[in-house]
C-alpha positions as a Markdown table, in Angstrom:
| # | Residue | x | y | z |
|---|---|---|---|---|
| 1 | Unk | 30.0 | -0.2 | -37.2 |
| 2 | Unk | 29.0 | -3.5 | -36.4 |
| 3 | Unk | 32.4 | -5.2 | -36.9 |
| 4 | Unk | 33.6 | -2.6 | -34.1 |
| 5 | Unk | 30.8 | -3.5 | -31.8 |
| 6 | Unk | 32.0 | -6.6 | -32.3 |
| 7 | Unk | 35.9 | -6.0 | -32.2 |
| 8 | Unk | 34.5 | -4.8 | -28.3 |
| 9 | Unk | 32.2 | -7.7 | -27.2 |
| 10 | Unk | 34.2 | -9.1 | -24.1 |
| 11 | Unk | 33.9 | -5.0 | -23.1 |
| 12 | Unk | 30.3 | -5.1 | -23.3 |
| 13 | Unk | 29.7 | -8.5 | -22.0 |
| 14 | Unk | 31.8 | -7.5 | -18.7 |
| 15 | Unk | 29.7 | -3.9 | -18.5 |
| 16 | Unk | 26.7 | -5.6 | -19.3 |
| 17 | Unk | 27.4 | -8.2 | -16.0 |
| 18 | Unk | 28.1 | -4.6 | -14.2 |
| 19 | Unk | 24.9 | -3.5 | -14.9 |
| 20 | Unk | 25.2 | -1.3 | -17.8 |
| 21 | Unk | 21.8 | -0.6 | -19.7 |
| 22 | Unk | 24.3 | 1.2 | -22.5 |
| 23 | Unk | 26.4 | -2.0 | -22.9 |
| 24 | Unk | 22.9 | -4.0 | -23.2 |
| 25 | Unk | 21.8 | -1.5 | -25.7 |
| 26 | Unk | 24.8 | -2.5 | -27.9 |
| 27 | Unk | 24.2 | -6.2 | -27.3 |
| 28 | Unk | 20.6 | -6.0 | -28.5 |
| 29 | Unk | 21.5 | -4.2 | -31.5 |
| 30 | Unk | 24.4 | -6.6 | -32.6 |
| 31 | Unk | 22.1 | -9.9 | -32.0 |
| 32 | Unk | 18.5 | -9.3 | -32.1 |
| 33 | Unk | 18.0 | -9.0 | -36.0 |
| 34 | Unk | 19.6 | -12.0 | -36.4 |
| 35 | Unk | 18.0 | -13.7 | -33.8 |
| 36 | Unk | 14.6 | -12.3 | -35.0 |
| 37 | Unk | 15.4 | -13.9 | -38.7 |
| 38 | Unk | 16.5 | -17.2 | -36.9 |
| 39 | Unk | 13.2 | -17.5 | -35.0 |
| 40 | Unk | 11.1 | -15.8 | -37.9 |
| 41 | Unk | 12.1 | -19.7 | -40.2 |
| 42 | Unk | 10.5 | -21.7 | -37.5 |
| 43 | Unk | 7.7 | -19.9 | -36.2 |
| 44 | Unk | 6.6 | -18.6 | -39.3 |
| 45 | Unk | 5.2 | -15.5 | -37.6 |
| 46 | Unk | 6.8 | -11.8 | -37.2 |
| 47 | Unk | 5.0 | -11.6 | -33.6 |
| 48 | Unk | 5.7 | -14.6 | -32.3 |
| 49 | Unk | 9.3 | -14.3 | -33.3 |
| 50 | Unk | 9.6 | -10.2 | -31.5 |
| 51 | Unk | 7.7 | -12.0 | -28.5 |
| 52 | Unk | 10.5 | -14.9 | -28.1 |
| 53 | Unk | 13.7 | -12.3 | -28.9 |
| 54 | Unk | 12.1 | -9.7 | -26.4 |
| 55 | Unk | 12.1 | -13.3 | -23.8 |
| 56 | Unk | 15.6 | -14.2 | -24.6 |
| 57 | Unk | 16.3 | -10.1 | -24.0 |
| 58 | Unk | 14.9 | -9.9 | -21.0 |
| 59 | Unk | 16.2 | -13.4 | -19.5 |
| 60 | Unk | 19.8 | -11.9 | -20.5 |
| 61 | Unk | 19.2 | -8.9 | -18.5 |
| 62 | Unk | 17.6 | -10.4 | -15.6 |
| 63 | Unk | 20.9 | -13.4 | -15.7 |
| 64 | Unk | 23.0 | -10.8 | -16.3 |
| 65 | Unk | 25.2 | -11.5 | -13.5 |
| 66 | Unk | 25.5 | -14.9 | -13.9 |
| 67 | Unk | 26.9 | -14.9 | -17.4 |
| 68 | Unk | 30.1 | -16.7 | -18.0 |
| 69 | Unk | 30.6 | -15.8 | -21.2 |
| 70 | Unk | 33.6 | -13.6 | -22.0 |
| 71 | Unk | 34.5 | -12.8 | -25.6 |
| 72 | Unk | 31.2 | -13.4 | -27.1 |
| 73 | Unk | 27.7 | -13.8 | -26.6 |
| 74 | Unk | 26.5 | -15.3 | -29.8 |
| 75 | Unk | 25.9 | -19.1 | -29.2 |
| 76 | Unk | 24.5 | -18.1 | -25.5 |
| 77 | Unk | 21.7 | -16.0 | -27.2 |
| 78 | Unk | 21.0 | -18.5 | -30.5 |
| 79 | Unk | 21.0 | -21.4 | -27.2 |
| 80 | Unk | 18.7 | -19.4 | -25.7 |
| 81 | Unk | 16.6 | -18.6 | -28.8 |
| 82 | Unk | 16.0 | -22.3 | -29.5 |
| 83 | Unk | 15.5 | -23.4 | -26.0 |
| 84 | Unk | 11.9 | -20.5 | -26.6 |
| 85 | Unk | 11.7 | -21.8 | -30.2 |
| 86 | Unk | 11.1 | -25.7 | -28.5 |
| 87 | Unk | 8.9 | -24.5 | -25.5 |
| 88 | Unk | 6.7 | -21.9 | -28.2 |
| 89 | Unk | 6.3 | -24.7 | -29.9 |
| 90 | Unk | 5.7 | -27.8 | -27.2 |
| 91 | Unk | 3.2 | -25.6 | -25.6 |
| 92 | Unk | 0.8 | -24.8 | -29.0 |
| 93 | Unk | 1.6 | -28.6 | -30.7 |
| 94 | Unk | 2.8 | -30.8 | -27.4 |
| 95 | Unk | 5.5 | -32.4 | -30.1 |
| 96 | Unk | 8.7 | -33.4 | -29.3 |
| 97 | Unk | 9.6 | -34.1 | -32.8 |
| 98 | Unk | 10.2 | -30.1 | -33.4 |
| 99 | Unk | 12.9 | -30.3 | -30.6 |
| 100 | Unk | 14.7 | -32.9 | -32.9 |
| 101 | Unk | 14.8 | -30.5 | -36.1 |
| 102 | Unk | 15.9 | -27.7 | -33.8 |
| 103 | Unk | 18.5 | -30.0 | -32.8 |
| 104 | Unk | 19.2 | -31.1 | -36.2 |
| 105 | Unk | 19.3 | -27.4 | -38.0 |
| 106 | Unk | 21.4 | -26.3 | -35.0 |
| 107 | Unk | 24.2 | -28.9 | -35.5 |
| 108 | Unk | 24.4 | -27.8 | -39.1 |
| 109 | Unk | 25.0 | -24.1 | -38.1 |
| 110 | Unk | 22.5 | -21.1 | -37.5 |
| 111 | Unk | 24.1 | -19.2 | -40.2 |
| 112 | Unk | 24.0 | -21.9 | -42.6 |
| 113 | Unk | 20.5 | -21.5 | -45.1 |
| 114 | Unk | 21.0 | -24.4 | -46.7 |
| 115 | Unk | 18.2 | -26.0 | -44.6 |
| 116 | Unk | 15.7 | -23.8 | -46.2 |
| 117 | Unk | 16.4 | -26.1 | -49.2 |
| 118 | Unk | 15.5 | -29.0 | -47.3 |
| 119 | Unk | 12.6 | -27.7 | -46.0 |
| 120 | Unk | 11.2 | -26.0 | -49.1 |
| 121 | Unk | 12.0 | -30.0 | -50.4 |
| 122 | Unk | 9.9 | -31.4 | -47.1 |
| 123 | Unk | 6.8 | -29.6 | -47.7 |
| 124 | Unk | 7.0 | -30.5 | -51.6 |
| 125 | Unk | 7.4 | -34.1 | -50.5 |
| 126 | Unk | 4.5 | -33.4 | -47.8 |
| 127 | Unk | 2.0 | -32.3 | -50.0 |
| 128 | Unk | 2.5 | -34.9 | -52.7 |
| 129 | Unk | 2.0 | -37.8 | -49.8 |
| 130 | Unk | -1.0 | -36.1 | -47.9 |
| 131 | Unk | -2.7 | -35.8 | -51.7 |
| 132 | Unk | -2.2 | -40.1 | -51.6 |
| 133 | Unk | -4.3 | -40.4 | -48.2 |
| 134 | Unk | -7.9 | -40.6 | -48.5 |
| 135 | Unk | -9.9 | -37.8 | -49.0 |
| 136 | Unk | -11.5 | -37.3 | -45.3 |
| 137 | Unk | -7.9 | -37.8 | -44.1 |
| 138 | Unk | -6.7 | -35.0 | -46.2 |
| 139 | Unk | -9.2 | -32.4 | -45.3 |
| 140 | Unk | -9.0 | -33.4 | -41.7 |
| 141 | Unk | -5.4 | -33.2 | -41.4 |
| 142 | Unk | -5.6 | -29.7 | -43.5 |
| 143 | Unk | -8.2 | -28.1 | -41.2 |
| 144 | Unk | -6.6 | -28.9 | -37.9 |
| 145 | Unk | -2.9 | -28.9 | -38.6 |
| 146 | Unk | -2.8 | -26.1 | -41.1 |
| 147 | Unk | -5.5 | -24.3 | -40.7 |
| 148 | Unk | -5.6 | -25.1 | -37.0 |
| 149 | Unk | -9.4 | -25.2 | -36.3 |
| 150 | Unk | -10.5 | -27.0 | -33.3 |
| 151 | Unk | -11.8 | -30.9 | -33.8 |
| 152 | Unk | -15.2 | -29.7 | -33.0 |
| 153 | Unk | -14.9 | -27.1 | -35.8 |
| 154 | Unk | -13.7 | -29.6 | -38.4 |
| 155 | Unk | -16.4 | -32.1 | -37.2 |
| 156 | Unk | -19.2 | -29.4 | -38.0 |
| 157 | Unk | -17.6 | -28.3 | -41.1 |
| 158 | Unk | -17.2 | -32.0 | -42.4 |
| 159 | Unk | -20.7 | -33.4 | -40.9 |
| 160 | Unk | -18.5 | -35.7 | -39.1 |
| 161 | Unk | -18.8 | -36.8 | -35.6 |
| 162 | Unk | -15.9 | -35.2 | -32.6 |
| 163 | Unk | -14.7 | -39.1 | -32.6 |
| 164 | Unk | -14.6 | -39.9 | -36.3 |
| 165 | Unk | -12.3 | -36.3 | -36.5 |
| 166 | Unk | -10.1 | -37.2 | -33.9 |
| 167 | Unk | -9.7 | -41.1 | -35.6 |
| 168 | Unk | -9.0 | -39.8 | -38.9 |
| 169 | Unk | -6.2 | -37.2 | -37.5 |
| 170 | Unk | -4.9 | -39.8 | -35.9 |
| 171 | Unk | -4.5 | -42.6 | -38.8 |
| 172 | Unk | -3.4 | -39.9 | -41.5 |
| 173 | Unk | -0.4 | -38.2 | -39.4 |
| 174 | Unk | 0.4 | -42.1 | -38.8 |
| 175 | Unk | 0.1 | -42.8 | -42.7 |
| 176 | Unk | 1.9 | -39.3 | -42.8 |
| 177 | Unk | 4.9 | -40.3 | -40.7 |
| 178 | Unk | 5.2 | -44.0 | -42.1 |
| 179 | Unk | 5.3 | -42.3 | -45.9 |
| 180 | Unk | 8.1 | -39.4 | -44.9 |
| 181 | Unk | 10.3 | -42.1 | -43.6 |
| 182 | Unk | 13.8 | -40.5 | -42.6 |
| 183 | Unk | 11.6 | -36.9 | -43.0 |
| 184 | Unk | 9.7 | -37.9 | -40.4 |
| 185 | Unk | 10.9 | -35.7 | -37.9 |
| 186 | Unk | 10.3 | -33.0 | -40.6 |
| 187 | Unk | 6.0 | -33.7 | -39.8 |
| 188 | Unk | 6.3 | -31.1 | -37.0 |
| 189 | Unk | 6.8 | -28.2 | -39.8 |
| 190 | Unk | 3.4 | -29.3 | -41.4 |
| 191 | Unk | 2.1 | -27.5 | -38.0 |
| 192 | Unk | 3.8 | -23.5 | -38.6 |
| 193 | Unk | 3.3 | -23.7 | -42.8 |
């Protein structure tokens, strides 16, 4: 069934630019699994990933008119999924490092999972350089970017002061960064495992 839906695309891309909820309808079911897994690998989180495929949804509908794609949508929508993967994640982390490994997994195709290697390989690598930082650098670094409790949290949790927190997240995701080398860019993931 889907390979017909397919076989039809440019049909439902030019009904869906006439306004057709149907054609839409069709759209949605052809894409938004797959869009929903794509999102689901970065975001780590089953709402958060309905929340940014119901966005790009809606942003289609709303744009519908303006769409210049004819014979398929699928790179418009996976554009559009990581342009709300990048601000999801600018506006909870403010990193611009997670744009790069968008950038970089995108390149190497959506379809492709051979990235899940690299990542399952990252956070093996990760864990075996935060466990070389000092201890207070570990826990602090644990707390907030893992755990994702507030400095002030970690600070009453540790017995350390607001400023010693902040200084010690600081030095270890340097250390952190320095240590990864080429993974560097992969630091940003440390933030949705």
């Amino acid at each position: 069934m889907e390979k017909q839906m397919q076989d039809n695309e440019p049909q439902l891309i030019l009904s869906l630019k006439n306004g057709s909820y149907k054609a839409f309808e069709r759209i949605y079911q052809m894409y938004a699994k797959r869009l929903f897994a794509y999102s689901l690998q970065f975001t780590k989180s089953q709402e958060e990933s309905e929340e940014i495929v119901q966005d790009v949804f809606m942003r289609l509908w709303t744009n519908r008119a303006k769409i210049r794609q004819e014979d398929t949508l699928r790179s418009l929508l996976f554009i559009m999924t990581k342009h709300y993967l990048i601000n999801a994640f600018r506006t909870k982390i403010n990193q611009p490092e997670y744009e790069e490994y968008i950038q970089y997994v995108n390149e190497h195709s959506v379809d492709d999972a051979s990235y899940q290697l690299e990542y399952q390989e990252f956070v093996a690598k990760f864990r075996a350089i935060l466990k070389t930082l000092p201890e207070t650098q570990q826990k602090v670094i644990t707390l907030s970017k893992i755990e994702q409790f507030s400095n002030k949290e970690i600070a009453d949790k540790l017995s350390l002061s607001e400023q010693t927190v902040k200084n010690q997240l600081s030095l270890g995701l340097k250390s952190l960064k320095e240590k990864l080398g080429s993974l560097g860019i992969y630091l940003v993931l440390l933030f949705i495992n």
